[in-house]
Coordinates of C-alpha atoms and ligand atoms in Angstrom, one line a residue:
Chain A
M710 CA 179.5 136.7 184.1
E711 CA 180.8 133.1 183.9
Q712 CA 177.1 132.2 183.6
K713 CA 176.8 134.1 180.4
G714 CA 177.2 131.1 178.0
K715 CA 174.5 129.2 179.7
E716 CA 172.1 132.1 179.9
L717 CA 172.4 132.8 176.2
K718 CA 170.2 129.7 175.5
V719 CA 167.2 131.4 177.2
S720 CA 168.2 134.9 176.3
A721 CA 168.2 134.6 172.5
I722 CA 165.9 137.6 172.3
E723 CA 167.2 141.1 172.2
N724 CA 164.8 142.6 174.7
G725 CA 161.9 141.1 176.6
T726 CA 160.8 138.5 179.1
V727 CA 161.5 134.8 179.4
L728 CA 159.4 132.7 181.6
D729 CA 161.2 129.4 182.5
H730 CA 160.5 126.4 184.6
I731 CA 156.8 126.3 183.9
P732 CA 155.4 122.7 184.4
A733 CA 154.6 121.6 180.8
D734 CA 151.0 120.8 181.6
Q735 CA 150.5 124.4 182.9
L736 CA 151.8 126.2 179.8
F737 CA 148.4 127.0 178.3
K738 CA 147.1 128.3 181.7
V739 CA 150.0 130.6 181.8
I740 CA 149.4 131.8 178.3
N741 CA 145.8 132.4 179.3
I742 CA 146.6 134.3 182.5
L743 CA 149.0 136.6 180.7
D744 CA 146.5 136.9 177.8
L745 CA 149.3 136.1 175.4
Q746 CA 146.8 135.0 172.7
H747 CA 146.0 138.7 172.2
S748 CA 149.5 140.0 172.4
P749 CA 151.0 141.7 169.4
H750 CA 154.6 140.8 170.4
P751 CA 156.7 138.1 168.8
I752 CA 156.4 135.0 171.2
T753 CA 158.2 131.7 171.2
F754 CA 157.0 128.7 173.2
G755 CA 158.8 125.5 174.0
T756 CA 157.2 122.7 175.8
N757 CA 157.9 119.1 176.9
L758 CA 161.6 120.1 177.4
D759 CA 163.5 117.9 179.8
S760 CA 163.8 119.4 183.3
K761 CA 165.6 117.8 186.3
M762 CA 163.3 119.6 188.6
L763 CA 159.9 119.3 186.9
G764 CA 160.3 116.3 184.5
K765 CA 158.8 118.1 181.6
K766 CA 158.9 121.9 181.5
A767 CA 157.8 124.7 179.2
I768 CA 159.4 128.0 178.4
I769 CA 157.9 131.2 177.0
K770 CA 159.9 134.0 175.4
I771 CA 158.1 137.3 174.7
S772 CA 160.1 139.9 172.7
G773 CA 159.8 143.5 173.5
K774 CA 157.5 143.0 176.5
F775 CA 158.1 143.8 180.1
F776 CA 155.4 142.8 182.6
K777 CA 154.4 144.5 185.8
D778 CA 155.0 142.5 188.9
E779 CA 151.3 142.1 189.6
E780 CA 150.9 140.6 186.1
L781 CA 153.7 138.1 186.7
N782 CA 152.4 137.2 190.2
R783 CA 149.3 135.9 188.6
V784 CA 151.4 133.2 187.1
A785 CA 152.3 131.9 190.6
L786 CA 148.8 130.6 191.0
V787 CA 149.3 128.0 188.3
A788 CA 153.1 127.7 188.0
P789 CA 154.7 128.6 191.4
S790 CA 158.0 127.1 190.2
A791 CA 158.4 129.5 187.3
N792 CA 161.4 131.8 186.9
V793 CA 161.4 135.2 185.3
N794 CA 164.3 136.4 183.2
I795 CA 164.3 140.0 182.1
I796 CA 166.4 140.4 178.9
R797 CA 168.0 143.6 177.7
N798 CA 170.4 143.7 174.8
Y799 CA 170.7 139.9 174.8
E800 CA 171.7 139.8 178.5
V801 CA 169.8 138.6 181.5
V802 CA 169.6 141.7 183.6
E803 CA 167.3 140.3 186.2
K804 CA 166.4 136.7 187.1
R805 CA 164.0 135.9 189.9
K806 CA 161.5 133.4 191.1
I807 CA 157.8 134.2 190.9
A808 CA 156.4 134.8 194.4
I809 CA 152.9 134.0 195.5
P810 CA 151.6 137.3 196.8
E811 CA 150.1 137.5 200.3
I812 CA 147.0 139.0 199.0
I813 CA 145.5 138.1 195.6
E814 CA 143.1 140.6 194.1
G815 CA 140.9 140.2 191.1
I816 CA 142.6 137.1 189.5
A817 CA 141.2 134.0 191.2
K818 CA 137.6 132.9 191.2
C819 CA 136.0 131.8 194.5
S820 CA 135.1 128.1 194.4
N821 CA 132.0 128.7 196.6
P822 CA 129.0 128.8 194.2
K823 CA 127.1 130.8 196.9
C824 CA 129.8 133.5 197.2
V825 CA 128.6 137.0 196.4
T826 CA 131.6 137.5 194.1
N827 CA 130.2 134.8 191.7
H828 CA 126.9 136.7 191.4
Q829 CA 127.7 140.4 191.4
K830 CA 130.4 142.5 189.7
I831 CA 132.9 142.4 192.6
K832 CA 136.7 142.1 192.5
T833 CA 137.7 139.0 194.4
I834 CA 140.2 139.4 197.3
F835 CA 142.0 136.3 198.8
T836 CA 144.5 136.0 201.6
V837 CA 147.0 133.3 200.9
I838 CA 147.5 130.9 203.8
T839 CA 149.9 128.0 204.1
H840 CA 149.2 125.4 206.6
N841 CA 150.9 122.0 206.9
G842 CA 152.5 122.5 203.5
A843 CA 149.2 123.1 201.8
T844 CA 148.5 126.5 200.3
K845 CA 144.9 127.8 200.4
L846 CA 143.1 130.9 199.4
H847 CA 140.8 132.4 202.0
C848 CA 138.0 134.5 200.5
H849 CA 137.7 137.9 202.0
Y850 CA 133.9 137.9 201.3
C851 CA 132.4 134.4 202.0
E852 CA 135.3 133.4 204.4
K853 CA 135.6 130.0 202.6
E854 CA 139.0 128.4 201.7
T855 CA 139.9 127.0 198.4
P856 CA 143.1 124.8 197.9
I857 CA 145.4 126.6 195.5
E858 CA 145.4 123.6 193.0
N859 CA 141.6 124.0 192.6
V860 CA 141.6 127.7 192.0
E861 CA 140.2 128.9 188.7
V862 CA 142.0 131.9 187.3
N863 CA 140.5 134.7 185.3
S864 CA 142.5 135.8 182.3
M865 CA 143.4 139.5 182.2
L866 CA 140.7 141.7 180.8
Chain B
M1318 CA 134.9 153.2 206.6
P1319 CA 132.6 153.3 209.7
K1320 CA 132.8 150.3 212.1
S1321 CA 130.5 147.5 211.1
L1322 CA 129.7 144.0 212.5
I1323 CA 129.9 141.5 209.7
S1324 CA 131.7 138.5 211.3
I1325 CA 132.3 137.6 215.0
H1326 CA 136.0 138.0 214.2
D1327 CA 135.4 141.7 213.7
F1328 CA 135.2 142.2 217.4
S1329 CA 138.0 141.7 219.9
K1330 CA 137.4 139.8 223.2
E1331 CA 137.3 143.2 224.9
E1332 CA 134.7 144.5 222.5
I1333 CA 132.6 141.4 222.9
L1334 CA 132.6 141.8 226.7
H1335 CA 131.8 145.5 226.3
I1336 CA 128.7 144.6 224.2
L1337 CA 127.6 142.1 226.7
D1338 CA 127.9 144.7 229.5
I1339 CA 125.8 147.2 227.5
A1340 CA 123.3 144.5 226.8
A1341 CA 123.0 143.8 230.6
D1342 CA 122.3 147.5 231.2
F1343 CA 119.6 147.5 228.5
E1344 CA 118.1 144.4 230.1
K1345 CA 117.8 146.3 233.4
N1346 CA 116.3 149.3 231.7
P1347 CA 115.0 148.4 228.2
N1348 CA 113.5 151.8 227.3
Q1349 CA 116.4 154.2 226.6
P1350 CA 115.5 156.3 223.6
I1351 CA 119.1 157.4 223.0
L1352 CA 118.7 157.2 219.2
Q1353 CA 115.7 159.5 218.8
G1354 CA 115.9 161.2 215.4
K1355 CA 118.0 158.3 213.9
V1356 CA 116.8 156.1 211.0
I1357 CA 117.8 152.5 210.7
A1358 CA 117.2 150.4 207.6
T1359 CA 116.4 146.6 207.8
L1360 CA 117.1 145.2 204.3
F1361 CA 116.0 141.6 204.3
F1362 CA 116.8 140.1 200.9
E1363 CA 115.5 136.8 202.2
P1364 CA 112.7 136.6 204.8
S1365 CA 113.5 135.9 208.4
T1366 CA 110.7 137.2 210.5
R1367 CA 112.3 136.3 213.9
T1368 CA 115.5 138.1 213.3
R1369 CA 113.9 141.1 211.7
L1370 CA 111.4 141.6 214.5
S1371 CA 114.2 141.3 217.0
F1372 CA 116.3 144.0 215.2
E1373 CA 113.2 146.2 214.7
T1374 CA 112.1 146.0 218.3
A1375 CA 115.6 146.8 219.4
S1376 CA 115.7 149.9 217.2
N1377 CA 112.2 151.0 218.4
R1378 CA 113.2 150.7 222.0
L1379 CA 116.2 152.9 221.3
G1380 CA 113.8 155.5 219.8
A1381 CA 115.1 155.1 216.2
R1382 CA 112.7 154.9 213.2
I1383 CA 112.9 152.1 210.7
I1384 CA 112.7 151.8 206.9
G1385 CA 113.3 148.7 204.8
F1386 CA 111.8 145.6 203.3
S1387 CA 111.2 142.0 204.6
D1388 CA 111.6 140.2 201.3
A1389 CA 113.4 141.3 198.1
G1390 CA 110.4 140.1 196.0
N1391 CA 108.8 143.4 195.1
T1392 CA 111.7 145.8 195.3
S1393 CA 114.1 147.3 192.7
V1394 CA 116.4 144.3 193.5
S1395 CA 113.9 142.0 191.8
K1396 CA 114.2 144.3 188.7
G1397 CA 118.0 143.5 188.6
E1398 CA 119.4 146.4 190.6
S1399 CA 122.9 145.5 191.8
L1400 CA 123.6 145.1 195.6
K1401 CA 126.0 148.0 195.3
D1402 CA 123.4 150.4 194.0
T1403 CA 120.8 149.4 196.6
I1404 CA 123.3 149.9 199.4
K1405 CA 124.6 153.2 198.0
M1406 CA 121.1 154.5 197.8
V1407 CA 120.0 153.4 201.2
S1408 CA 123.1 154.7 202.9
N1409 CA 122.1 158.1 201.7
Y1410 CA 119.0 157.9 203.8
V1411 CA 119.8 156.2 207.0
D1412 CA 122.3 156.1 209.9
L1413 CA 122.8 152.3 210.1
I1414 CA 121.9 149.3 207.9
V1415 CA 120.9 145.8 209.0
I1416 CA 121.2 143.4 206.1
R1417 CA 120.2 139.8 205.6
H1418 CA 121.1 138.2 202.2
P1419 CA 121.2 134.6 200.9
L1420 CA 124.6 135.1 199.3
E1421 CA 127.7 134.5 201.4
G1422 CA 130.0 137.6 201.7
S1423 CA 127.2 140.0 200.6
S1424 CA 127.2 141.7 204.0
R1425 CA 131.0 142.2 204.0
Y1426 CA 130.6 143.7 200.5
A1427 CA 127.7 145.9 201.6
S1428 CA 129.8 147.3 204.5
E1429 CA 132.5 148.3 202.0
V1430 CA 130.1 150.1 199.8
A1431 CA 128.0 151.8 202.5
S1432 CA 128.9 155.1 204.1
V1433 CA 127.2 154.0 207.4
P1434 CA 127.7 151.1 209.8
V1435 CA 126.3 147.7 208.6
I1436 CA 125.2 144.8 210.8
N1437 CA 125.1 141.4 209.2
A1438 CA 121.9 139.7 210.1
G1439 CA 122.9 136.5 208.2
D1440 CA 124.7 136.0 204.9
G1441 CA 123.8 132.5 203.7
A1442 CA 125.6 129.8 205.6
N1443 CA 128.4 132.2 206.5
Q1444 CA 128.0 134.5 209.5
H1445 CA 125.3 135.7 211.9
P1446 CA 127.3 137.5 214.6
S1447 CA 124.4 138.9 216.6
Q1448 CA 123.2 135.3 217.2
T1449 CA 126.7 134.5 218.5
L1450 CA 126.8 137.5 220.8
L1451 CA 123.3 136.7 222.2
D1452 CA 124.5 133.1 222.8
L1453 CA 127.5 134.4 224.7
Y1454 CA 125.3 136.8 226.7
T1455 CA 123.0 133.9 227.6
I1456 CA 125.8 131.6 228.6
R1457 CA 127.3 134.3 230.9
Q1458 CA 123.9 135.1 232.3
T1459 CA 123.1 131.5 233.2
Q1460 CA 126.6 130.4 234.4
G1461 CA 128.0 133.7 235.7
R1462 CA 131.1 133.2 233.5
L1463 CA 132.4 132.5 230.0
D1464 CA 135.6 130.7 231.1
N1465 CA 135.7 127.0 231.8
I1466 CA 132.3 126.2 230.1
N1467 CA 131.4 122.6 229.2
I1468 CA 129.2 122.8 226.2
D1469 CA 127.5 119.9 224.3
M1470 CA 126.5 120.9 220.8
V1471 CA 123.8 118.8 219.3
G1472 CA 122.2 118.3 215.9
D1473 CA 123.4 119.7 212.6
L1474 CA 127.0 120.5 213.3
K1475 CA 128.0 120.4 209.6
Y1476 CA 125.9 123.2 208.2
G1477 CA 124.9 125.0 211.4
R1478 CA 126.7 128.3 211.2
T1479 CA 125.6 129.3 214.7
V1480 CA 127.6 126.4 216.3
H1481 CA 130.6 127.2 214.2
S1482 CA 130.7 130.9 215.2
L1483 CA 129.9 130.0 218.9
L1484 CA 132.8 127.5 218.9
Q1485 CA 135.2 130.1 217.7
A1486 CA 133.9 132.8 220.1
L1487 CA 134.1 130.5 223.1
S1488 CA 137.7 129.7 222.2
L1489 CA 138.6 133.3 223.1
F1490 CA 137.9 132.4 226.7
D1491 CA 139.8 130.0 229.1
A1492 CA 139.4 126.3 229.1
P1493 CA 136.2 125.6 227.1
Q1494 CA 135.3 121.8 226.8
F1495 CA 133.3 120.7 223.8
T1496 CA 131.1 117.7 223.0
F1497 CA 129.9 117.4 219.5
T1498 CA 126.8 115.2 219.3
A1499 CA 125.7 114.6 215.7
P1500 CA 124.8 111.9 213.2
E1501 CA 127.7 111.0 211.0
E1502 CA 126.3 112.8 208.0
L1503 CA 126.1 116.1 210.0
S1504 CA 129.3 115.9 212.1
M1505 CA 131.5 118.9 212.9
P1506 CA 133.7 119.7 209.8
N1507 CA 137.4 119.1 210.1
E1508 CA 138.4 122.7 209.8
Y1509 CA 136.7 123.5 213.1
K1510 CA 138.3 120.5 214.8
E1511 CA 141.7 121.6 213.5
F1512 CA 141.0 125.1 214.9
L1513 CA 140.5 123.6 218.3
K1514 CA 143.5 121.2 218.1
E1515 CA 145.8 124.1 217.2
R1516 CA 144.7 125.9 220.4
G1517 CA 144.9 122.7 222.5
I1518 CA 141.2 122.8 223.3
P1519 CA 139.7 119.4 224.1
Y1520 CA 136.6 118.0 222.3
H1521 CA 134.7 114.7 222.1
E1522 CA 132.6 113.5 219.3
T1523 CA 129.6 111.2 219.7
T1524 CA 126.4 110.2 218.0
E1525 CA 124.7 109.6 221.3
L1526 CA 122.7 112.4 223.0
S1527 CA 123.2 110.7 226.4
Y1528 CA 127.1 110.9 226.1
G1529 CA 127.8 114.5 227.0
L1530 CA 124.5 115.5 228.6
N1531 CA 125.3 115.0 232.3
Q1532 CA 128.6 116.9 232.3
A1533 CA 127.3 119.8 230.3
D1534 CA 126.8 123.4 231.6
I1535 CA 125.2 124.2 228.3
L1536 CA 123.3 121.9 226.0
Y1537 CA 123.2 123.7 222.7
M1538 CA 120.5 122.1 220.5
T1539 CA 120.1 122.8 216.8
R1540 CA 117.5 121.9 214.2
V1541 CA 118.2 118.9 212.0
Q1542 CA 116.7 119.7 208.6
Q1543 CA 115.2 117.0 206.5
E1544 CA 116.6 118.5 203.3
R1545 CA 120.1 117.8 204.5
F1546 CA 119.6 114.1 204.1
S1547 CA 119.7 112.2 200.8
D1548 CA 117.9 109.2 202.4
P1549 CA 114.5 110.0 204.0
M1550 CA 114.8 106.9 206.2
E1551 CA 118.1 108.2 207.6
Y1552 CA 116.3 111.4 208.6
E1553 CA 113.5 109.6 210.4
K1554 CA 116.1 107.6 212.4
V1555 CA 118.1 110.7 213.3
K1556 CA 115.1 112.9 214.1
N1557 CA 114.1 110.5 216.9
C1558 CA 117.6 110.1 218.4
Y1559 CA 117.9 113.8 218.8
S1560 CA 114.6 114.5 220.5
L1561 CA 115.2 115.7 224.0
T1562 CA 112.5 114.9 226.6
A1563 CA 112.2 115.9 230.2
S1564 CA 112.8 112.3 231.4
M1565 CA 116.3 112.4 229.9
L1566 CA 117.3 115.2 232.2
D1567 CA 117.2 113.5 235.5
E1568 CA 120.9 113.5 236.0
A1569 CA 121.8 116.7 234.4
K1570 CA 123.9 119.2 236.4
P1571 CA 121.7 121.6 238.3
N1572 CA 123.2 124.6 236.6
M1573 CA 122.7 123.1 233.1
K1574 CA 120.7 125.2 230.7
I1575 CA 119.3 124.3 227.3
L1576 CA 119.8 126.8 224.4
H1577 CA 118.4 126.6 220.9
P1578 CA 118.6 129.3 218.2
L1579 CA 114.9 128.5 217.4
P1580 CA 112.6 127.7 215.7
R1581 CA 112.6 124.2 217.1
I1582 CA 110.7 121.3 215.4
T1583 CA 111.0 118.0 217.2
E1584 CA 114.4 118.3 218.8
I1585 CA 113.0 119.5 222.2
A1586 CA 109.8 118.0 223.4
Q1587 CA 107.2 120.4 224.9
D1588 CA 107.6 118.8 228.4
V1589 CA 111.1 120.2 228.5
D1590 CA 109.7 123.7 228.5
D1591 CA 108.5 123.3 232.1
T1592 CA 111.8 122.1 233.5
P1593 CA 114.3 124.5 235.1
F1594 CA 116.8 123.6 232.3
A1595 CA 114.8 125.3 229.5
Y1596 CA 116.2 128.6 228.6
Y1597 CA 115.6 129.0 224.9
F1598 CA 112.8 131.5 225.1
K1599 CA 114.8 133.7 227.5
Q1600 CA 117.7 133.4 225.0
A1601 CA 115.5 134.7 222.2
K1602 CA 114.5 137.7 224.4
N1603 CA 118.1 138.4 225.2
G1604 CA 118.6 138.8 221.5
M1605 CA 116.8 142.1 221.6
F1606 CA 119.0 143.5 224.4
V1607 CA 122.2 142.4 222.6
R1608 CA 121.0 143.9 219.3
M1609 CA 120.2 147.2 221.2
A1610 CA 123.8 147.0 222.5
I1611 CA 125.3 146.4 219.0
I1612 CA 123.4 149.2 217.4
S1613 CA 124.2 151.8 220.0
Y1614 CA 127.8 150.7 220.1
L1615 CA 128.3 151.0 216.3
L1616 CA 126.6 154.4 216.3
G1617 CA 129.0 155.6 219.0
Y1618 CA 126.4 156.0 221.7
R1619 CA 127.8 153.5 224.2
Ligands
LIG1479 ZN1 134.0 133.6 198.3

């Protein structure tokens, strides 16, 4: 509980979710992935905030909204450094890092223009592989690999 | 989901060897109508006469009947029917589907939608596993083993899916040695060289056809396609350096055999056909026995 004073800065909403440690230049991608532009909830954004870790970071606070893990895991594709804070009654009740899932379904787009998933209505499936420090997505269908930084992400439907 | 063959990775080393053994049995006795009363669909969304005839002959020799199309041009597909609907419909009618499709990953998807086994007869530049199995069959037939094979791969190593799959399949066996002979524009992609490095498998790269020729047990020739080159002059140059003639084979190992997935254009001169090294026509015939083996295995008959 010694942390409480510090946490209040990010937990100034009564109930909801705070996403912290988003690289500033990825803010709009995160908004898009979580489809926040269509959200009815009160949302506060901050960007170009100083961060020791990232240089410039962004933060998003969404009041009254709790995401499913699979929704938040989408964020890992564009902001693997992000933190999730779950706020209840002005207190951080859960704080965790976003994890890149081992399997990514239906979010990312295959970068191979000849992949069947880019031509038919098919949910994409990728296996996440890390090799020599580089993270790549291996397409279950066309078997091609896309570096994670080149992955295009579909917003939620 | 019934067992399908979409990628060479779908079969373990043991299954691969089992398929080759069944194929050897079919070669001894090609007319075994064990699939009488079965119906097999050959769905060729892009034409490939050679592959289709091989699969259809294999099915006929097993006693199965065949439905299908050889070109999507005048089917419901050209009216915009989804791949899913076509496969769902056809799997109601038949016991096994052979599919060839220009889009990569289409065969994997078809196997997930179908209620019967699916064999991938080529999905764009991705996989063509029956070709790989017939290559392995032919290597074993000519060398008496699959371990310790020295193979010189020649031609288009960048886009040639047959060489990529064969490289991965041979890596399942002991001590393969690779030579990659290709023009710079068409050299073996890094991901495959990495694949070999990780497994400690040696390879040499060269642009000279003479470099690996005399050490090779297998000379695996592929077609260099003109459309791969941005500069037509470059193509003319390359076309001639990778033309194998009988006179170049004087110092080849006596057990050396030349394979080629066919059709050949200028990479192998006609005078090579009469040397004891030529094996590409027998290789094509082997394709039929291997496809008989794959079909009967997937249907649970062998
Ligand atoms: Zn793909």
